[in-house]
PDB file of C-alpha atoms in Angstrom:
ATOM      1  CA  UNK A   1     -99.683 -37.048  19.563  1.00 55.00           C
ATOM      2  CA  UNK A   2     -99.875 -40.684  18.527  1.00 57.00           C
ATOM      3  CA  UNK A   3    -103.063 -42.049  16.851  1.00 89.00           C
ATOM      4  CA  UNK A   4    -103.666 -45.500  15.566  1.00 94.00           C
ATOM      5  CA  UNK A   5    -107.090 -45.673  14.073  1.00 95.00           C
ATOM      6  CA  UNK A   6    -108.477 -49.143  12.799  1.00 96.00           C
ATOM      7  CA  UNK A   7    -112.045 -48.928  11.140  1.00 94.00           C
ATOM      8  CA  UNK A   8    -113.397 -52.496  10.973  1.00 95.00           C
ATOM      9  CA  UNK A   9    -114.938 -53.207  14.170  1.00 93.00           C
ATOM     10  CA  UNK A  10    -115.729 -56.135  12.988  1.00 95.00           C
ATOM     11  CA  UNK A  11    -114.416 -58.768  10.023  1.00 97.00           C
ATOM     12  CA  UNK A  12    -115.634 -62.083   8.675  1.00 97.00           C
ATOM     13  CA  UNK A  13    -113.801 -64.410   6.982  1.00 97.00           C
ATOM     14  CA  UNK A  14    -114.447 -67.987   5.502  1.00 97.00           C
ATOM     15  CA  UNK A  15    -111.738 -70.646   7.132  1.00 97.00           C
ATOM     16  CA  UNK A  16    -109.392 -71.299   4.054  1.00 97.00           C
ATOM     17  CA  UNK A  17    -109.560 -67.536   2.517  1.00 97.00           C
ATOM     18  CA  UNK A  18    -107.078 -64.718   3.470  1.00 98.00           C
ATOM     19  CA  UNK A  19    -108.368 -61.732   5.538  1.00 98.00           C
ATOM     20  CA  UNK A  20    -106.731 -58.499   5.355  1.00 98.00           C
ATOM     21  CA  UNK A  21    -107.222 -55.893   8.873  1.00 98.00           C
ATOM     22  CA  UNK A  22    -106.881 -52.330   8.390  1.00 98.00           C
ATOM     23  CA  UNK A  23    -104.688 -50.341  10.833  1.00 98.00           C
ATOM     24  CA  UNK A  24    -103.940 -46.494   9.891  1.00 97.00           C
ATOM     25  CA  UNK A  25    -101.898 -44.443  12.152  1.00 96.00           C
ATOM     26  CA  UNK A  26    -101.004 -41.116  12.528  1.00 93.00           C
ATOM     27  CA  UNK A  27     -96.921 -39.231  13.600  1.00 88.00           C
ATOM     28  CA  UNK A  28     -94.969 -36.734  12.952  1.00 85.00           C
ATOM     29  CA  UNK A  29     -91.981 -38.735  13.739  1.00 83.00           C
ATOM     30  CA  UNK A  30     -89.443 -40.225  10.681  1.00 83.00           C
ATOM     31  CA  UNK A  31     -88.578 -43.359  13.438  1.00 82.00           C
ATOM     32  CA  UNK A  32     -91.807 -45.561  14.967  1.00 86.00           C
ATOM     33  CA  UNK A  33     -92.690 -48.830  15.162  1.00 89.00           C
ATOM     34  CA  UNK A  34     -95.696 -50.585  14.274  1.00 93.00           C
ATOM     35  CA  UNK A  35     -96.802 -53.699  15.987  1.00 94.00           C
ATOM     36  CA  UNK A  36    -100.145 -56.244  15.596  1.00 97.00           C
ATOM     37  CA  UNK A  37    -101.302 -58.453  18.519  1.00 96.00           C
ATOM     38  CA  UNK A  38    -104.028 -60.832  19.204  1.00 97.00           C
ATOM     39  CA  UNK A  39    -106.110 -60.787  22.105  1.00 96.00           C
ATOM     40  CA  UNK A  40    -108.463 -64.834  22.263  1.00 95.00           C
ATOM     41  CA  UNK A  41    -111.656 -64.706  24.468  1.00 91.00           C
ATOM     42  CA  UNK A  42    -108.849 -65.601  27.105  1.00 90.00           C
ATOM     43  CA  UNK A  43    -108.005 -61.835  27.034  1.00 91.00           C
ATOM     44  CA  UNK A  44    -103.923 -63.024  26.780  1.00 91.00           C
ATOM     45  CA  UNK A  45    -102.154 -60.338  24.536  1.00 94.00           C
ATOM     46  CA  UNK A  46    -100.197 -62.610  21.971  1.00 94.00           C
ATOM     47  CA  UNK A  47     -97.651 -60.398  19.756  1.00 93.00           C
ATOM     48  CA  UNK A  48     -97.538 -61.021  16.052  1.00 96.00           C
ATOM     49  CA  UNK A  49     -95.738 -59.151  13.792  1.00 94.00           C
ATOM     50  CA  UNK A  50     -93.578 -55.834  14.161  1.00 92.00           C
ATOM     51  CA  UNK A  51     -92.567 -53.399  11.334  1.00 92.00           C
ATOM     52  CA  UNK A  52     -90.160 -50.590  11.465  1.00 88.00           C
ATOM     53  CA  UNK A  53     -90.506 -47.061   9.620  1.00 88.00           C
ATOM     54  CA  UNK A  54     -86.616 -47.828   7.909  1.00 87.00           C
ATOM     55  CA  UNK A  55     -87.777 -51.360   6.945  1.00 87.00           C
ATOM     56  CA  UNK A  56     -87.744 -51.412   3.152  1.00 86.00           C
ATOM     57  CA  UNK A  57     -89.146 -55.297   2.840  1.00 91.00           C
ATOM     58  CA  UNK A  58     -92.818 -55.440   4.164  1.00 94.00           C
ATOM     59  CA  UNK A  59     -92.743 -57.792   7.560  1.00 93.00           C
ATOM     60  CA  UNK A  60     -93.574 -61.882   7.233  1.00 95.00           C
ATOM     61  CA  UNK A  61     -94.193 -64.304  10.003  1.00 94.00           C
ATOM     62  CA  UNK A  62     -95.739 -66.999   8.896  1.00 96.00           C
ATOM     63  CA  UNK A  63     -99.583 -66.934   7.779  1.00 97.00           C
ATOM     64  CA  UNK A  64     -99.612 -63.350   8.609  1.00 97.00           C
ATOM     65  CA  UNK A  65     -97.847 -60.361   6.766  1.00 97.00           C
ATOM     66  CA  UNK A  66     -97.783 -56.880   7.007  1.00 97.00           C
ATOM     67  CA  UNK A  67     -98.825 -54.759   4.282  1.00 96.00           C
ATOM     68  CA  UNK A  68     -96.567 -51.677   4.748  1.00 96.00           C
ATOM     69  CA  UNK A  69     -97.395 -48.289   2.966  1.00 96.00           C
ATOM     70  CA  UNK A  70     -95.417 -45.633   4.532  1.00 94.00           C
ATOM     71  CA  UNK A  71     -97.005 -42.878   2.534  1.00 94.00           C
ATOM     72  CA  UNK A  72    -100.285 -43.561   3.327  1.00 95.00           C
ATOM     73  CA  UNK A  73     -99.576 -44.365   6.750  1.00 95.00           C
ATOM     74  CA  UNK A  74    -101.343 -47.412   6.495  1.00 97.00           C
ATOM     75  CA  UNK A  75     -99.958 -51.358   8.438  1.00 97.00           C
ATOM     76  CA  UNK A  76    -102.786 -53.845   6.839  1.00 98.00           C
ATOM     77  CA  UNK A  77    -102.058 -57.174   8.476  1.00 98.00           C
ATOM     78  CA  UNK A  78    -103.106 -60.240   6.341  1.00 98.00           C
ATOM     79  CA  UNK A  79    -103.570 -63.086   7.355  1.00 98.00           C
ATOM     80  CA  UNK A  80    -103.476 -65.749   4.823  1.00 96.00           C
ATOM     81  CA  UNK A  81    -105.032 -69.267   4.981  1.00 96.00           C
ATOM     82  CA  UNK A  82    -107.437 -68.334   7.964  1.00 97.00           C
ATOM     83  CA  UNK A  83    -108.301 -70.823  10.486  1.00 97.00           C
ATOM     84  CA  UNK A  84    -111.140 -71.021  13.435  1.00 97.00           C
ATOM     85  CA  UNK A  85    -108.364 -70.161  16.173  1.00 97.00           C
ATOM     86  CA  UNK A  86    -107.535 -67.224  13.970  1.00 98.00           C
ATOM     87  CA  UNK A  87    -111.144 -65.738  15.828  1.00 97.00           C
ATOM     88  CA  UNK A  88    -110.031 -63.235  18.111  1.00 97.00           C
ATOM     89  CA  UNK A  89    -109.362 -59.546  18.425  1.00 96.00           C
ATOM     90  CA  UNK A  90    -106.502 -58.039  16.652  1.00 97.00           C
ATOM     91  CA  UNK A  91    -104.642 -54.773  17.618  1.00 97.00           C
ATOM     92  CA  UNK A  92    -102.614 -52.569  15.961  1.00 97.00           C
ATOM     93  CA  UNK A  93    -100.243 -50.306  18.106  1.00 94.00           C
ATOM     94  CA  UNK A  94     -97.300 -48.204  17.543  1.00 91.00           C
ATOM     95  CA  UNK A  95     -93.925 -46.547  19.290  1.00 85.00           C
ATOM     96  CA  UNK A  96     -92.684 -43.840  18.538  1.00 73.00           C
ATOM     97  CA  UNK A  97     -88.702 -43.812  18.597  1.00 64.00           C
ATOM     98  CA  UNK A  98     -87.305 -42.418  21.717  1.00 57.00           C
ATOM     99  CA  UNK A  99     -85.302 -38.862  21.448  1.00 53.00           C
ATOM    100  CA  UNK A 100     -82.797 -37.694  24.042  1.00 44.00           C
ATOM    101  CA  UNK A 101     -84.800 -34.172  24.184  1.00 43.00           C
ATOM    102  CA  UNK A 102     -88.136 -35.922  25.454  1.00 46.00           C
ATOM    103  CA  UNK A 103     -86.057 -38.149  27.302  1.00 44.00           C
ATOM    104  CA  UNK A 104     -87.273 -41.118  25.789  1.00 46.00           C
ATOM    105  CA  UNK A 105     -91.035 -42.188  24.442  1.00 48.00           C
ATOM    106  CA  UNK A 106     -91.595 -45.676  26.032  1.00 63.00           C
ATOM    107  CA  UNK A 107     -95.413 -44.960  25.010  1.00 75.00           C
ATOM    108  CA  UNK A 108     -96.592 -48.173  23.164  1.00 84.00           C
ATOM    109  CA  UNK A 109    -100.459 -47.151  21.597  1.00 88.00           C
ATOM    110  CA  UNK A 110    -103.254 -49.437  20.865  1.00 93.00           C
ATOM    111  CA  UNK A 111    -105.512 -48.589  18.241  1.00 94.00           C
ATOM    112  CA  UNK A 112    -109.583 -50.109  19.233  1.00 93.00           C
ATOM    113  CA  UNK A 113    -109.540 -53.247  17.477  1.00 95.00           C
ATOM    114  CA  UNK A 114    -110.964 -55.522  14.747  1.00 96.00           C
ATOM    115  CA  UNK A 115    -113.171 -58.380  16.118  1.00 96.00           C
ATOM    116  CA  UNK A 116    -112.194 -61.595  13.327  1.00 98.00           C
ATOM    117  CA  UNK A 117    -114.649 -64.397  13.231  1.00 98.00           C
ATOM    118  CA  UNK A 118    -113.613 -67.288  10.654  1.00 97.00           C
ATOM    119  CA  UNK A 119    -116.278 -69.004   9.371  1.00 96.00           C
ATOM    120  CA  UNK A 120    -116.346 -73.034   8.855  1.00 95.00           C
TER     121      UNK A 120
ATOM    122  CA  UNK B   1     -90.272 -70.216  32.530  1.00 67.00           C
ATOM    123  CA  UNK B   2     -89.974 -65.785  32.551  1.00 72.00           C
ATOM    124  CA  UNK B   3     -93.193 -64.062  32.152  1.00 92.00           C
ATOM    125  CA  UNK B   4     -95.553 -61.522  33.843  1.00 95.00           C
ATOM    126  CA  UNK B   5     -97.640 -62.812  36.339  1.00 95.00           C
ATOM    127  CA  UNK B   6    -101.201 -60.404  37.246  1.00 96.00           C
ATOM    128  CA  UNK B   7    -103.241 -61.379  40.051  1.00 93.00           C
ATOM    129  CA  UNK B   8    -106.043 -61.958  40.863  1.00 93.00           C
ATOM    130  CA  UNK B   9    -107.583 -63.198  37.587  1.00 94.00           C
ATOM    131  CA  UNK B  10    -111.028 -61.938  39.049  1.00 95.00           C
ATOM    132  CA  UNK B  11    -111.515 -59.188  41.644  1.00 94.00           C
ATOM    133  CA  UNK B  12    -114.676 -57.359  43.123  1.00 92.00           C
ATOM    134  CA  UNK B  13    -114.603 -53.859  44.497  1.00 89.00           C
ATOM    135  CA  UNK B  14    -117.117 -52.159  47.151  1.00 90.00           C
ATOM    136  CA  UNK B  15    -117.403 -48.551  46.274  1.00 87.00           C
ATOM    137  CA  UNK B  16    -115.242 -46.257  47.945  1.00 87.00           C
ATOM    138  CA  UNK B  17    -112.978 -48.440  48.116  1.00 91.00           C
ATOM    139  CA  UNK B  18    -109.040 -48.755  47.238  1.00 93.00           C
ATOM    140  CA  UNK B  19    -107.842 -51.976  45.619  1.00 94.00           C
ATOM    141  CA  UNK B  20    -104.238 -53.004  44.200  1.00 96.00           C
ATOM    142  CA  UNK B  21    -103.876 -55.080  41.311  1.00 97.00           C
ATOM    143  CA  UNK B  22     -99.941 -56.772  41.585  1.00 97.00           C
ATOM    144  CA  UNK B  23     -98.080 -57.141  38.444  1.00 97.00           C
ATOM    145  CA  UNK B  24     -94.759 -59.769  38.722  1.00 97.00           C
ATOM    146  CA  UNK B  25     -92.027 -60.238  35.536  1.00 96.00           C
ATOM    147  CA  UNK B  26     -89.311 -62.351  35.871  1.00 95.00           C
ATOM    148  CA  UNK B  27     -88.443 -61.073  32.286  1.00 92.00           C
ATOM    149  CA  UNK B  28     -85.670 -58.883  33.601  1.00 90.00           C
ATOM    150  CA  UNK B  29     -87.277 -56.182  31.760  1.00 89.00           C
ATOM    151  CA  UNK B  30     -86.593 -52.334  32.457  1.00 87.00           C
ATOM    152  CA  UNK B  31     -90.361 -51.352  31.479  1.00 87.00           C
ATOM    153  CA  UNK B  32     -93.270 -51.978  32.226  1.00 91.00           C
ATOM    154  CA  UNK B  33     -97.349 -50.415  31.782  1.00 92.00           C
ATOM    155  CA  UNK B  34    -100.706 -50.723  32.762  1.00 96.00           C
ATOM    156  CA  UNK B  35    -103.715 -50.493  30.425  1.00 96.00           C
ATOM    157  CA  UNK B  36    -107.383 -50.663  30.878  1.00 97.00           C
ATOM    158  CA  UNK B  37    -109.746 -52.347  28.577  1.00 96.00           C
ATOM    159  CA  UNK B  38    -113.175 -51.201  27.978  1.00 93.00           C
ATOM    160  CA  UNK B  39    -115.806 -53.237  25.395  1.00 82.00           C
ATOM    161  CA  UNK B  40    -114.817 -50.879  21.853  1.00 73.00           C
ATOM    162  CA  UNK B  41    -112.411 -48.748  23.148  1.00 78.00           C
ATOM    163  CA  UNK B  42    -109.122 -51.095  23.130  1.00 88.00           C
ATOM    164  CA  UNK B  43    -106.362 -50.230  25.080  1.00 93.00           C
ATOM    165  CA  UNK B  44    -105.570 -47.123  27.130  1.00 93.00           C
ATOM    166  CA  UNK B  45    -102.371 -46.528  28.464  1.00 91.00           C
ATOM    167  CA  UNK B  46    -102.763 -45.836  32.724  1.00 95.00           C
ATOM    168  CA  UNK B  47     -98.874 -45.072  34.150  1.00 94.00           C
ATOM    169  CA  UNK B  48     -95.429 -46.704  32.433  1.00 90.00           C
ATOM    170  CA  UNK B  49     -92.424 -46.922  34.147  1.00 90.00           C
ATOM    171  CA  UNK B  50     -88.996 -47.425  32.208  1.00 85.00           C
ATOM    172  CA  UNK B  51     -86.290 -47.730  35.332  1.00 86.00           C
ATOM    173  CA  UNK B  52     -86.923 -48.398  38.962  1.00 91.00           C
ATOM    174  CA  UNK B  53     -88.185 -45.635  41.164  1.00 93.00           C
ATOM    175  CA  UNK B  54     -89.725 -43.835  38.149  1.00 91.00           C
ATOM    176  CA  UNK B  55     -93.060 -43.233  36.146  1.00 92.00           C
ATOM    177  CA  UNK B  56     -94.758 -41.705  34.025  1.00 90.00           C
ATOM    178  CA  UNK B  57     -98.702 -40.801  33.659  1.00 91.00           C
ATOM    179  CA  UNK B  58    -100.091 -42.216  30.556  1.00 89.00           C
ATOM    180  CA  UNK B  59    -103.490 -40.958  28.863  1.00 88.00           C
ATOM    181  CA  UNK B  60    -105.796 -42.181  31.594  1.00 94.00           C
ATOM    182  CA  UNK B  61    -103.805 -41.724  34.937  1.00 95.00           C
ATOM    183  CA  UNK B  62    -106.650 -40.242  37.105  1.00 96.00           C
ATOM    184  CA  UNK B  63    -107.882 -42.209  39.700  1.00 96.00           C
ATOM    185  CA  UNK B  64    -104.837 -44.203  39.953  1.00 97.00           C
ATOM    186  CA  UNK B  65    -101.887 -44.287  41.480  1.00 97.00           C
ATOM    187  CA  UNK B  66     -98.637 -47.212  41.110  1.00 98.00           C
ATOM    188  CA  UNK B  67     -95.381 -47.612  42.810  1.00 97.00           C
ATOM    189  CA  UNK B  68     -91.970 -48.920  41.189  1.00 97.00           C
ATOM    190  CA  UNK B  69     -90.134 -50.142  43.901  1.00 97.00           C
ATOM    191  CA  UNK B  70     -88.587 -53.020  42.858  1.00 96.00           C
ATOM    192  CA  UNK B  71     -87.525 -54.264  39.098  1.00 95.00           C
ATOM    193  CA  UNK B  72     -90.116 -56.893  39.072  1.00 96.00           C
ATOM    194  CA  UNK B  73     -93.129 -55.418  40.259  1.00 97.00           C
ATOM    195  CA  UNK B  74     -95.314 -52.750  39.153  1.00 98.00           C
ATOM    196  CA  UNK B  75     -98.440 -52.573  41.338  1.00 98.00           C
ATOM    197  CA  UNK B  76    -101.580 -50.853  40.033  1.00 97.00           C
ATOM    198  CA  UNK B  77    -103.899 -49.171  42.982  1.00 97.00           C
ATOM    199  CA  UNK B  78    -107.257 -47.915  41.615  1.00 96.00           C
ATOM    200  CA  UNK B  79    -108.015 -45.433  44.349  1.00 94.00           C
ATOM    201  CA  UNK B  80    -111.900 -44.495  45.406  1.00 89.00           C
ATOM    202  CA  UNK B  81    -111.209 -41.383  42.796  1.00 88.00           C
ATOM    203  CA  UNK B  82    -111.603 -43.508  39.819  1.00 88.00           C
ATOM    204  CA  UNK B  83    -115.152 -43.314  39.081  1.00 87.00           C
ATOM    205  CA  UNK B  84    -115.854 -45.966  36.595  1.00 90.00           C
ATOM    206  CA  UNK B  85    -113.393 -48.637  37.636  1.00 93.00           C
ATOM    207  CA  UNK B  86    -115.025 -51.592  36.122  1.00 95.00           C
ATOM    208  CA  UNK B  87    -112.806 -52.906  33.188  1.00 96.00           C
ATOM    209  CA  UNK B  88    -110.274 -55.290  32.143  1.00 96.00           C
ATOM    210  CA  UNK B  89    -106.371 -54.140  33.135  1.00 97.00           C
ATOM    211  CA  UNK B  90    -103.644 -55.522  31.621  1.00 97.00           C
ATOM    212  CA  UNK B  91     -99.909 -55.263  32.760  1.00 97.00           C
ATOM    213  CA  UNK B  92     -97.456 -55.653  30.184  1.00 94.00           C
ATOM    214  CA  UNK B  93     -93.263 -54.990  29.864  1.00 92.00           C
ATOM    215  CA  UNK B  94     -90.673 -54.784  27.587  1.00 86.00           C
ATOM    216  CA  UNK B  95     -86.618 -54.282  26.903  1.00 78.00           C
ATOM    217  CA  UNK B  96     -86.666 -50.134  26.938  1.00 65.00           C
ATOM    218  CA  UNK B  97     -86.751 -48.991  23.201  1.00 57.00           C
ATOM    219  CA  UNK B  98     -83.383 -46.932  23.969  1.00 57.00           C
ATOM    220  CA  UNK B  99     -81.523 -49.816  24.774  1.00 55.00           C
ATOM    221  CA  UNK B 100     -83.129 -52.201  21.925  1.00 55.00           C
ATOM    222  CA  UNK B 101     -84.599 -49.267  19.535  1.00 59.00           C
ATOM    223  CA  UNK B 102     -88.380 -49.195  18.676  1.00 61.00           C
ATOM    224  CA  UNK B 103     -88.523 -53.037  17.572  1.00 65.00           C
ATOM    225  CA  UNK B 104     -88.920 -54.494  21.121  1.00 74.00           C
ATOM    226  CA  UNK B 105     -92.111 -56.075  21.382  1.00 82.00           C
ATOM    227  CA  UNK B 106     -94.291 -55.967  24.630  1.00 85.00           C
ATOM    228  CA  UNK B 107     -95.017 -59.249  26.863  1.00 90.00           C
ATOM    229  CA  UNK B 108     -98.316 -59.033  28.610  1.00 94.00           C
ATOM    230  CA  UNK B 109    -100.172 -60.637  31.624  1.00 95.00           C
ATOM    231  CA  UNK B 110    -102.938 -62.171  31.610  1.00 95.00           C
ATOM    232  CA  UNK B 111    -105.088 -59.782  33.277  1.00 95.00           C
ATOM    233  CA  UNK B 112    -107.072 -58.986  35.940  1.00 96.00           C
ATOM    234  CA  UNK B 113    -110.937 -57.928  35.826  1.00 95.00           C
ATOM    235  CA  UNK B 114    -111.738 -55.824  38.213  1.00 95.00           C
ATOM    236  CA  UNK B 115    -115.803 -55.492  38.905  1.00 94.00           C
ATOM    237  CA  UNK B 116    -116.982 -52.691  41.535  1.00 90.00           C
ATOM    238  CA  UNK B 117    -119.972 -54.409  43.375  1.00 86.00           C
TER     239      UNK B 117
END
């Protein structure tokens, strides 16, 4: 069974500084994927960043980067150079790769969520 | 523009009663899921379906029931069997992994709150 578990309920941050969001998850699979979104006040779902189990380089987009450690299990996003719209809640989720014996695992998981304020 | 479109934003519930929350992509997308979204508890999966005419109960399926009828819509009905139905639901879809692989990201609504009165 799929488990993402991220233990910060909450996270502050002063605007300028980077912020780094914990996201552990747990497979037996050798092929997942590992997403982040942000949710605003709004409650829109924006996707961020996506890393792959076979990925060698650690995933980039912009301010935010994922800090991949594949034997730990571990997806950290950072997020460098926070700013006051960076305030939201952030998500980690993951898929597992689909097999033709289970017919295919379109299951995408959430983890609970990290609550970042950023601070003026 | 392509996106998903939930309605309503807002919707209030008598108890006992049925209610259907419509879900609308113009994504062309193959899949598509329903969450709920409780204060602390993120997001549980409801029912996904990958192909027309079929789905699939997620980790929170009782008390609800959807239909997959056409391409583009995946309607959510949260039946008088659902006994907490107050929450935050959140329709999302994607480009089936086994036609992309796992790297396909999900587009989501913008959700509907559902309050039972």
């Amino acid at each position: 069974a799929q488990k993402i578990t991220q233990t910060q309920p909450g996270m502050f941050v002063q605007e300028k500084e980077a912020v780094t969001l914990d996201c552990t998850y747990d497979t037996s699979d050798q092929s997942y994927g590992l997403f982040w979104y942000k949710q605003p006040s709004s409650g829109e779902m924006i996707f961020l960043i996506y890393q792959g189990s076979y990925d060698e380089q650690n995933a980039t987009e912009g301010r935010y980067s994922l800090n991949f450690q594949k034997a730990r299990k571990s997806a950290n996003l950072v997020i460098s150079a926070s700013q006051l719209g960076d305030s939201a809640m952030y998500f980690c989720a993951m898929r597992e790769a689909p097999t033709y014996t289970q017919g295919g695992s379109e299951k995408l998981v959430f983890g609970k969520g990290t609550k970042l304020t950023v601070n003026p | 523009d392509g996106g998903i479109t939930q309605s309503p934003k807002y919707l209030f519930r008598k108890e006992g009663q049925n209610v259907t929350l419509s879900c609308e992509q113009n994504l062309n997308h193959d899949a598509m899921y329903w969450y709920r979204q409780d204060p602390g508890q993120g997001l549980r999966l409801i029912y996904y379906s990958q192909i027309v005419n079929d789905f699939q109960k997620g980790d929170i399926a009782e008390g609800y029931s959807v239909s997959r009828e056409k391409k583009e819509s995946f309607p959510l009905t949260v039946t008088s069997a659902q006994k907490n139905p107050t929450a935050f639901y959140l329709c999302a879809s994607s480009i089936p992994p086994s036609r992309r692989g796992i790297s396909t990201e999900a587009f989501f609504g913008q959700g509907t709150r559902l309050t039972v009165v």
